[in-house]
Amino acid sequence: MITPLSQQVDDLMSTLNKNDKSLMPRHIAIIMDGNNRYGDHHKLAKGEGHIAGKDALDPIVEYCVSTGIEVLTVFAFSSENWQRPPNEVALLMRLLALTINEQMPRMQKYRIRLRFIGDRSPLSSELQDLMTDAEQKTADFEAMTLVIAISYGGQWDVAHAAKTLAEQVLAGQLQIEDINKERLAAHVQLADAPAVDMLIRTGGEYRLSNFLLWQSAYAELFFTQTLWPDFTPNELEAMLTDFAQRQRRFGKTSEQVQVQDLS
Ligand code: M2E
């Protein structure tokens, strides 16, 4: 079959993007929305949409590793998700533990560092131990960092950072006059990672839902109707082509954004 010219141009464009690192995001964040609606559409039993969603992440992770993305952060469980029906919360907690166990060999294979962000205090001690263990075992991997946000909220994150600064003031280690955005930035989650430069939300809603508020201050936003279990590397690749075009168009501004890390 002959490849249509438009497809050839698209392929060439995405090859070119990957060769110019300044046109590629360093840090992609994803709000993986639409699992329950996927379950409804496919007449699955309650909760099975989340199982489908769990499996959709693997090809996305592999694609990100292969294109040299440094950090991929996904919203697995928000601080607001605690208000979902108790049996859904219980299922999600079981799925989280199951997924972490399942993912370990893959993390080894692809040399991916696994990290977790969020308020761990409401999580079971078993889950907390599993998370700490996974972080320790993958700490030296360098192909990519996969960040899983669990019991995470952007407002919690900023409040938590403010509390750290307040403690420093109380201990006489910091003057109130010296509090500024750089000082606060040093204490939000992922302070040592590059800022989020691409934020994707699947599932057709146009909200940030309290995800990485501070870290996404300059992020390019991408929304798709695609439900999370249907999201593919192909669609991500199309978004990356769009991202590169936005970077080209706003060349000057994006250069300024590129250099500003969160630390
Ligand atoms: C995930 C968690 O809705 C969530 C259910 C569990 C799996 N999931 C979606 C995740 O986001 C942990 C790891 Cl290590 C990877 C993915």
Coordinates of C-alpha atoms and ligand atoms in Angstrom, one line a residue:
M1 CA 0.0 0.0 0.0
I2 CA 1.2 3.5 -0.8
T3 CA 1.5 5.8 2.3
P4 CA -0.6 8.9 1.8
L5 CA 1.5 12.1 1.5
S6 CA -0.2 13.6 4.6
Q7 CA 0.8 10.6 6.6
Q8 CA 4.4 10.8 5.3
V9 CA 4.5 14.5 6.4
D10 CA 3.2 13.6 9.8
D11 CA 5.7 10.9 10.3
L12 CA 8.6 13.1 9.2
M13 CA 7.4 15.9 11.5
S14 CA 7.3 13.6 14.5
T15 CA 10.8 12.3 13.7
L16 CA 12.0 15.8 13.4
N17 CA 10.5 16.7 16.8
K18 CA 12.3 13.9 18.5
N19 CA 15.6 15.1 17.0
D20 CA 15.1 18.6 18.5
K21 CA 14.9 18.1 22.2
S22 CA 13.8 21.6 22.9
L23 CA 10.5 20.8 21.1
M24 CA 9.8 17.8 23.3
P25 CA 8.4 17.9 26.8
R26 CA 10.6 16.8 29.6
H27 CA 7.8 16.2 32.0
I28 CA 4.3 14.9 31.0
A29 CA 1.5 14.7 33.5
I30 CA -1.7 12.8 32.8
I31 CA -5.2 12.9 34.4
M32 CA -6.4 9.4 33.4
D33 CA -10.1 10.1 33.4
G34 CA -12.9 8.0 31.9
N35 CA -12.4 4.5 33.4
N36 CA -16.0 4.2 34.8
R37 CA -17.6 5.5 31.6
Y38 CA -15.5 3.0 29.6
G39 CA -16.9 0.3 31.9
D40 CA -20.5 1.5 31.4
H41 CA -20.1 1.6 27.6
H42 CA -18.7 -1.9 27.5
K43 CA -21.2 -3.2 30.0
L44 CA -18.5 -4.3 32.4
A45 CA -19.1 -5.1 36.0
K46 CA -18.6 -2.2 38.5
G47 CA -15.0 -1.3 38.9
E48 CA -13.8 -3.3 35.8
G49 CA -13.2 0.0 34.0
H50 CA -10.4 0.7 36.4
I51 CA -8.9 -2.7 35.5
A52 CA -9.0 -1.7 31.8
G53 CA -7.4 1.6 32.8
K54 CA -4.6 0.0 34.7
D55 CA -3.6 -1.9 31.5
A56 CA -3.7 1.2 29.3
L57 CA -0.7 2.7 31.1
D58 CA 1.9 0.1 30.0
P59 CA 2.2 1.1 26.3
I60 CA 2.2 4.8 27.2
V61 CA 5.1 4.2 29.7
E62 CA 7.0 2.2 27.0
Y63 CA 6.4 4.9 24.4
C64 CA 7.6 7.7 26.8
V65 CA 10.8 5.7 27.6
S66 CA 11.5 5.2 23.9
T67 CA 11.1 8.9 23.1
G68 CA 13.3 10.1 26.0
I69 CA 10.7 11.7 28.2
E70 CA 12.4 12.3 31.6
V71 CA 9.4 12.2 33.9
L72 CA 5.8 10.9 33.5
T73 CA 3.4 11.6 36.3
V74 CA 0.0 10.0 36.5
F75 CA -3.0 10.8 38.7
A76 CA -3.9 7.3 40.1
F77 CA -5.9 8.4 43.1
S78 CA -6.8 12.0 44.1
S79 CA -7.4 13.4 47.6
E80 CA -11.0 13.8 46.5
N81 CA -11.3 10.2 45.5
W82 CA -11.7 9.3 49.1
Q83 CA -15.3 10.5 48.8
R84 CA -16.2 7.9 46.2
P85 CA -18.4 4.9 47.3
P86 CA -16.5 2.8 49.9
N87 CA -16.4 -0.3 47.7
E88 CA -14.9 1.7 44.8
V89 CA -12.2 3.1 47.2
A90 CA -11.5 -0.4 48.4
L91 CA -11.2 -1.7 44.9
L92 CA -8.8 1.1 43.9
M93 CA -6.7 0.5 47.0
R94 CA -6.5 -3.2 46.1
L95 CA -5.7 -2.3 42.5
L96 CA -2.9 0.0 43.5
A97 CA -1.2 -2.6 45.6
L98 CA -1.7 -5.2 42.8
T99 CA -0.3 -2.8 40.2
I100 CA 2.8 -1.9 42.1
N101 CA 3.6 -5.6 42.6
E102 CA 2.9 -6.2 38.9
Q103 CA 4.9 -3.3 37.7
M104 CA 8.2 -4.2 39.5
P105 CA 9.6 -6.5 36.9
R106 CA 8.7 -4.0 34.2
M107 CA 10.5 -1.2 36.1
Q108 CA 13.6 -3.5 36.2
K109 CA 13.3 -4.4 32.5
Y110 CA 13.0 -0.8 31.3
R111 CA 15.2 0.7 34.1
I112 CA 12.4 3.1 35.3
R113 CA 12.6 4.8 38.6
L114 CA 9.2 4.6 40.5
R115 CA 8.2 7.4 42.8
F116 CA 5.0 8.3 44.7
I117 CA 3.6 11.7 45.6
G118 CA 0.7 12.5 47.8
D119 CA -0.4 12.3 51.4
R120 CA 0.5 8.8 52.5
S121 CA -0.9 9.1 56.0
P122 CA -4.5 7.8 55.2
L123 CA -3.1 4.7 53.3
S124 CA -2.8 1.3 54.9
S125 CA 0.6 0.5 56.3
E126 CA 0.8 -2.4 53.9
L127 CA 0.4 -0.1 50.9
Q128 CA 2.8 2.4 52.4
D129 CA 5.5 -0.3 52.9
L130 CA 4.9 -1.5 49.3
M131 CA 5.4 2.1 48.0
T132 CA 8.6 2.7 50.0
D133 CA 10.0 -0.7 49.0
A134 CA 9.2 0.0 45.2
E135 CA 10.9 3.4 45.5
Q136 CA 14.0 1.9 47.1
K137 CA 14.4 -0.9 44.6
T138 CA 14.1 1.4 41.6
A139 CA 16.0 4.4 43.0
D140 CA 19.1 4.0 40.8
F141 CA 17.3 3.4 37.5
E142 CA 17.8 6.2 35.0
A143 CA 15.8 5.6 31.8
M144 CA 12.8 7.5 33.1
T145 CA 11.0 8.5 36.3
L146 CA 7.4 7.3 36.6
V147 CA 5.6 9.2 39.3
I148 CA 2.3 7.8 40.7
A149 CA 0.1 10.4 42.5
I150 CA -1.9 8.7 45.2
S151 CA -4.0 10.5 47.7
Y152 CA -2.6 13.6 46.0
G153 CA -4.1 17.1 45.8
G154 CA -2.4 20.2 44.5
Q155 CA -3.8 22.4 47.4
W156 CA -2.6 19.8 49.9
D157 CA 0.8 20.0 48.3
V158 CA 1.1 23.8 48.5
A159 CA -0.2 23.8 52.1
H160 CA 2.3 21.1 53.1
A161 CA 5.1 23.1 51.6
A162 CA 3.9 26.2 53.5
K163 CA 3.9 24.2 56.7
T164 CA 7.5 23.2 56.2
L165 CA 8.5 26.9 55.7
A166 CA 6.5 27.8 58.9
E167 CA 8.4 25.2 60.8
Q168 CA 11.7 26.7 59.6
V169 CA 10.6 30.2 60.7
L170 CA 9.6 28.8 64.1
A171 CA 13.0 27.1 64.4
G172 CA 14.7 30.4 63.6
Q173 CA 16.2 29.0 60.4
L174 CA 14.2 31.3 58.1
Q175 CA 13.1 34.9 58.2
I176 CA 9.5 35.6 57.1
E177 CA 10.9 38.3 54.8
D178 CA 12.8 35.6 52.9
I179 CA 9.7 33.6 52.0
N180 CA 9.2 33.8 48.2
K181 CA 8.1 31.5 45.4
E182 CA 11.5 29.9 45.0
R183 CA 11.5 28.9 48.7
L184 CA 8.1 27.5 48.4
A185 CA 8.9 25.7 45.1
A186 CA 11.8 23.9 46.9
H187 CA 9.2 22.2 49.2
V188 CA 6.4 21.1 46.9
Q189 CA 6.4 17.5 45.7
L190 CA 8.7 16.9 42.7
A191 CA 10.8 19.9 43.6
D192 CA 13.8 18.1 42.1
A193 CA 12.1 17.3 38.8
P194 CA 11.7 19.6 35.8
A195 CA 8.4 21.5 35.7
V196 CA 5.4 19.9 34.0
D197 CA 5.5 21.1 30.4
M198 CA 2.7 19.0 29.0
L199 CA -0.5 18.2 30.9
I200 CA -3.0 15.8 29.4
R201 CA -6.5 15.0 30.5
T202 CA -8.5 12.2 28.9
G203 CA -12.2 11.5 29.3
G204 CA -13.6 14.8 27.9
E205 CA -13.7 17.0 31.0
Y206 CA -11.9 20.4 30.9
R207 CA -10.7 20.7 34.5
L208 CA -7.4 20.4 36.4
S209 CA -9.2 18.7 39.4
N210 CA -6.6 19.8 41.9
F211 CA -3.7 18.0 40.1
L212 CA -0.2 19.4 40.0
L213 CA -1.3 23.1 40.4
W214 CA 2.1 24.6 41.3
Q215 CA 4.1 22.4 39.0
S216 CA 1.9 23.0 36.0
A217 CA 2.1 26.8 36.1
Y218 CA 3.5 27.0 32.6
A219 CA 2.3 23.6 31.2
E220 CA 0.7 23.3 27.7
L221 CA -2.7 21.8 28.2
F222 CA -4.2 18.9 26.1
F223 CA -7.7 17.6 26.4
T224 CA -9.2 14.6 24.6
Q225 CA -12.6 13.0 24.5
T226 CA -10.9 9.6 24.5
L227 CA -11.6 7.6 27.6
W228 CA -8.4 6.6 29.4
P229 CA -8.6 2.8 28.6
D230 CA -8.8 3.8 24.9
F231 CA -5.8 6.2 25.0
T232 CA -2.9 5.0 22.9
P233 CA 0.7 6.0 22.1
N234 CA -0.5 7.0 18.7
E235 CA -2.8 9.7 20.2
L236 CA 0.0 10.8 22.5
E237 CA 2.3 11.0 19.5
A238 CA -0.2 13.3 17.7
M239 CA -0.2 15.5 20.9
L240 CA 3.6 15.6 20.9
T241 CA 3.5 16.9 17.3
D242 CA 1.0 19.6 18.4
F243 CA 3.2 20.4 21.4
A244 CA 6.2 20.9 19.1
Q245 CA 4.2 23.3 16.9
R246 CA 3.1 25.3 19.9
Q247 CA 6.8 25.5 21.0
R248 CA 7.9 26.7 17.6
R249 CA 5.1 29.3 17.5
F250 CA 6.0 30.7 20.9
G251 CA 9.7 30.1 20.6
K252 CA 10.9 33.0 22.7
T253 CA 8.4 32.4 25.6
S254 CA 9.0 28.7 25.6
E255 CA 12.7 29.1 25.9
Q256 CA 12.1 31.1 29.1
V257 CA 9.8 28.4 30.4
Q258 CA 12.2 25.6 29.4
V259 CA 15.0 26.9 31.7
Q260 CA 12.9 27.3 34.8
D261 CA 13.0 24.2 36.9
L262 CA 10.9 23.8 40.0
S263 CA 13.9 23.7 42.3
Ligands
M2E1 C1 -1.1 2.9 38.7 C2 -0.8 2.6 40.0 O1 -6.9 3.9 38.8 C3 -5.7 3.3 39.2 C4 -5.9 1.9 39.6 C5 -4.6 1.2 39.9 C6 -3.6 1.4 38.8 N1 -3.5 2.7 38.3 C7 -4.8 3.4 38.0 C8 -2.4 3.4 38.3 O2 -2.4 4.6 37.9 C9 0.5 2.1 40.4 C10 1.4 1.9 39.4 CL1 3.0 1.3 39.8 C11 1.1 2.2 38.1 C12 -0.1 2.7 37.7

